[in-house]
Structure formats: C-alpha cells, structure tokens
C-alpha cells in the first residue's frame, strides 16, 4: 500500500522503539518522514535506515524547538499532513504516593501531555492547509486503568481527553485527531527486564505482549484516508488487556481438572 504518497509526516520521539517503527511504516507507504528526537545521534541513526526519512533534533518541552521542527518539516516536504505525538516521559514509580516528587510529576505531564499540545498547536495551521491533516497521539492503557506510575498515567489520560476536545475543534478545518492506547510493548526500554515481559504475557488474552509494529499498524490506519470518517477516538492496541482479566477468570474457575491446561 502507498497510502501516504507525497505526504509529509512529523513524528516525535522517533529515534527508537515505537516511534521508529511508526516512521518505518509511514515511510514504507510513501511518506516523507521527519524523525524528531531530543537525542540527535539517535534520530540520525534511525533516519539512516529508513528511506525518505530526515532526522531533526526537537525537544517537545520547548516551544521554540517544536515550532522550529514544524517549520522545517513544512519547508523540507512542502506540506505537513501527519503529526504523530509519540514523545513522552515516564519517571520511576515510587512505593508510596506521598513520596512522589514534584519534579517527576511535572516532567511527565510536561513532556507527555503539554508536549503533545505544543506540537498540535504548531502543526494545526499546516495540517488544516493540507486538506488531509491527521494527528495521532500515542496514549497508553495506563490512561484507562491502573497499571501504576501515577504521573505518567495521569498524563496519558489527559492526552486522551485532549484528543477528544481537539477532534471537535479541528474537524471543521478538515483535521482528524485520534489516539492509540498500547498495552505492554517489547521495546529496548525493557532490556534486562525480559523476565518481567514473560510473566506479563499470560495475563494478556492473546497470550503475548505487544511489538512496536503492532502500534505502527494502528497509527498508519488512523492517519490514512481509510480512517477518513474516524475522529476523536481512543483505539486500544492492547492484546485485550482492557476487556478481559485472564488471571481473575482463572482464579475464579479454580485449579484445572486433571488433563486440562
């Protein structure tokens, strides 16, 4: 498929993991992709491996940096048609809520939620001008249910709310706004903790944790004309974890009968 032929796309936090997978998918379908990341070397490494990708240093915590990235994308590609808000912060959880530091709370909300706001604000006039503008933000099941990390979860929940309110505002201008809410995704961030992923897998109804490409596929759909009548939605890409509690169901069913698995 070449659903993004001649499209200009800007993806934040795209130097690795989910963001890189999204850049790879959109580029494979014809998009010219601006891979932005606060780490310039990381962005450059990712761009080298993706045809049609250009690296750019961008800090979503700084308005001037965001405005410059958007302006560069428009200048380089001639238009900006897709914005993917993927950059985030997830500071370490604390055992007791009263020990949550102010700076952790502020950082997670600023980079995850306010950062997406900064990017959408800067991109909106250009997305509207393109006639096919789409914003897809990367939320989390943490924004829908308790999986820990108070600040990160609150930021992701706020991002889902922003998606709904912004969708109504942007629709008359021809811009669609949606959100993908992934469950546990096996990225490099889990390096050294693979055992945690193995323990988590059986709790997912589909029997595994997610992969970056699972999220990239959903983003490509929502950003494309195939989703032309979809806006303001949160799409869980979560292996069914929000719809079913496998561990509880098994506990209520009791121990397996001899010979059953």
Short mmCIF file of C-alpha atoms in Angstrom, two decimals, residues 55-154:
data_model
loop_
_atom_site.label_atom_id
_atom_site.label_comp_id
_atom_site.label_asym_id
_atom_site.label_seq_id
_atom_site.Cartn_x
_atom_site.Cartn_y
_atom_site.Cartn_z
CA UNK A 55 16.48 13.47 11.27
CA UNK A 56 15.84 16.59 13.34
CA UNK A 57 16.58 17.46 16.95
CA UNK A 58 13.44 18.51 18.78
CA UNK A 59 12.65 18.92 22.47
CA UNK A 60 8.87 18.79 22.93
CA UNK A 61 9.37 20.52 26.28
CA UNK A 62 10.45 23.71 24.49
CA UNK A 63 8.01 25.72 22.38
CA UNK A 64 10.71 27.27 20.18
CA UNK A 65 12.15 23.84 19.43
CA UNK A 66 8.74 22.48 18.48
CA UNK A 67 7.90 25.49 16.29
CA UNK A 68 11.24 25.13 14.52
CA UNK A 69 10.69 21.41 13.85
CA UNK A 70 7.26 22.02 12.35
CA UNK A 71 8.56 24.87 10.20
CA UNK A 72 11.43 22.69 8.99
CA UNK A 73 9.07 19.84 8.05
CA UNK A 74 6.88 22.18 6.01
CA UNK A 75 9.90 23.70 4.29
CA UNK A 76 11.53 20.34 3.57
CA UNK A 77 8.43 18.44 2.44
CA UNK A 78 6.23 21.22 1.09
CA UNK A 79 3.39 20.29 3.41
CA UNK A 80 2.66 18.73 6.76
CA UNK A 81 -0.09 16.14 6.56
CA UNK A 82 0.50 13.85 9.55
CA UNK A 83 1.62 14.57 13.11
CA UNK A 84 2.34 11.68 15.45
CA UNK A 85 2.78 12.65 19.11
CA UNK A 86 4.93 9.84 20.46
CA UNK A 87 7.45 11.56 22.76
CA UNK A 88 6.84 11.01 26.46
CA UNK A 89 8.37 10.81 29.90
CA UNK A 90 7.81 8.05 32.44
CA UNK A 91 9.70 8.70 35.65
CA UNK A 92 10.28 5.80 38.09
CA UNK A 93 7.34 4.78 40.22
CA UNK A 94 7.55 5.21 43.99
CA UNK A 95 6.26 2.76 46.64
CA UNK A 96 4.26 5.42 48.48
CA UNK A 97 2.20 8.10 46.76
CA UNK A 98 3.23 10.73 49.31
CA UNK A 99 6.84 10.26 48.20
CA UNK A 100 6.07 11.27 44.59
CA UNK A 101 8.45 14.18 43.83
CA UNK A 102 7.03 17.35 42.32
CA UNK A 103 9.68 17.29 39.61
CA UNK A 104 8.68 13.78 38.47
CA UNK A 105 5.04 14.78 38.25
CA UNK A 106 5.88 17.98 36.39
CA UNK A 107 8.24 16.26 33.94
CA UNK A 108 5.82 13.50 32.96
CA UNK A 109 2.94 15.89 32.41
CA UNK A 110 5.05 18.46 30.58
CA UNK A 111 6.70 16.12 28.08
CA UNK A 112 3.85 13.66 27.60
CA UNK A 113 0.78 15.92 27.66
CA UNK A 114 1.90 19.52 27.24
CA UNK A 115 4.48 18.42 24.69
CA UNK A 116 1.72 16.97 22.51
CA UNK A 117 -0.24 20.20 22.96
CA UNK A 118 2.77 22.23 21.79
CA UNK A 119 3.19 20.06 18.72
CA UNK A 120 -0.50 20.11 17.80
CA UNK A 121 -0.66 23.87 18.25
CA UNK A 122 2.31 24.46 15.97
CA UNK A 123 1.17 21.94 13.36
CA UNK A 124 -2.54 22.74 13.20
CA UNK A 125 -2.47 25.54 10.57
CA UNK A 126 -0.37 23.40 8.26
CA UNK A 127 -2.45 20.27 8.81
CA UNK A 128 -5.57 22.28 8.00
CA UNK A 129 -3.95 23.71 4.88
CA UNK A 130 -3.07 20.25 3.59
CA UNK A 131 -6.71 19.22 3.27
CA UNK A 132 -5.95 15.76 4.67
CA UNK A 133 -4.41 16.53 8.04
CA UNK A 134 -4.32 13.92 10.76
CA UNK A 135 -2.96 13.84 14.30
CA UNK A 136 -2.38 10.51 16.01
CA UNK A 137 -1.12 10.56 19.57
CA UNK A 138 0.32 7.61 21.45
CA UNK A 139 -1.52 7.16 24.71
CA UNK A 140 -1.47 4.09 26.95
CA UNK A 141 -3.71 1.62 28.71
CA UNK A 142 -2.34 3.41 31.80
CA UNK A 143 -4.65 6.26 30.90
CA UNK A 144 -7.65 3.92 31.06
CA UNK A 145 -6.88 1.63 34.00
CA UNK A 146 -4.49 1.33 36.94
CA UNK A 147 -1.16 -0.16 35.89
CA UNK A 148 0.99 2.03 38.15
CA UNK A 149 3.03 5.21 37.53
CA UNK A 150 0.75 7.99 38.77
CA UNK A 151 2.24 10.89 36.83
CA UNK A 152 2.68 9.02 33.55
CA UNK A 153 -0.84 7.60 33.80
CA UNK A 154 -2.37 10.99 34.54
#
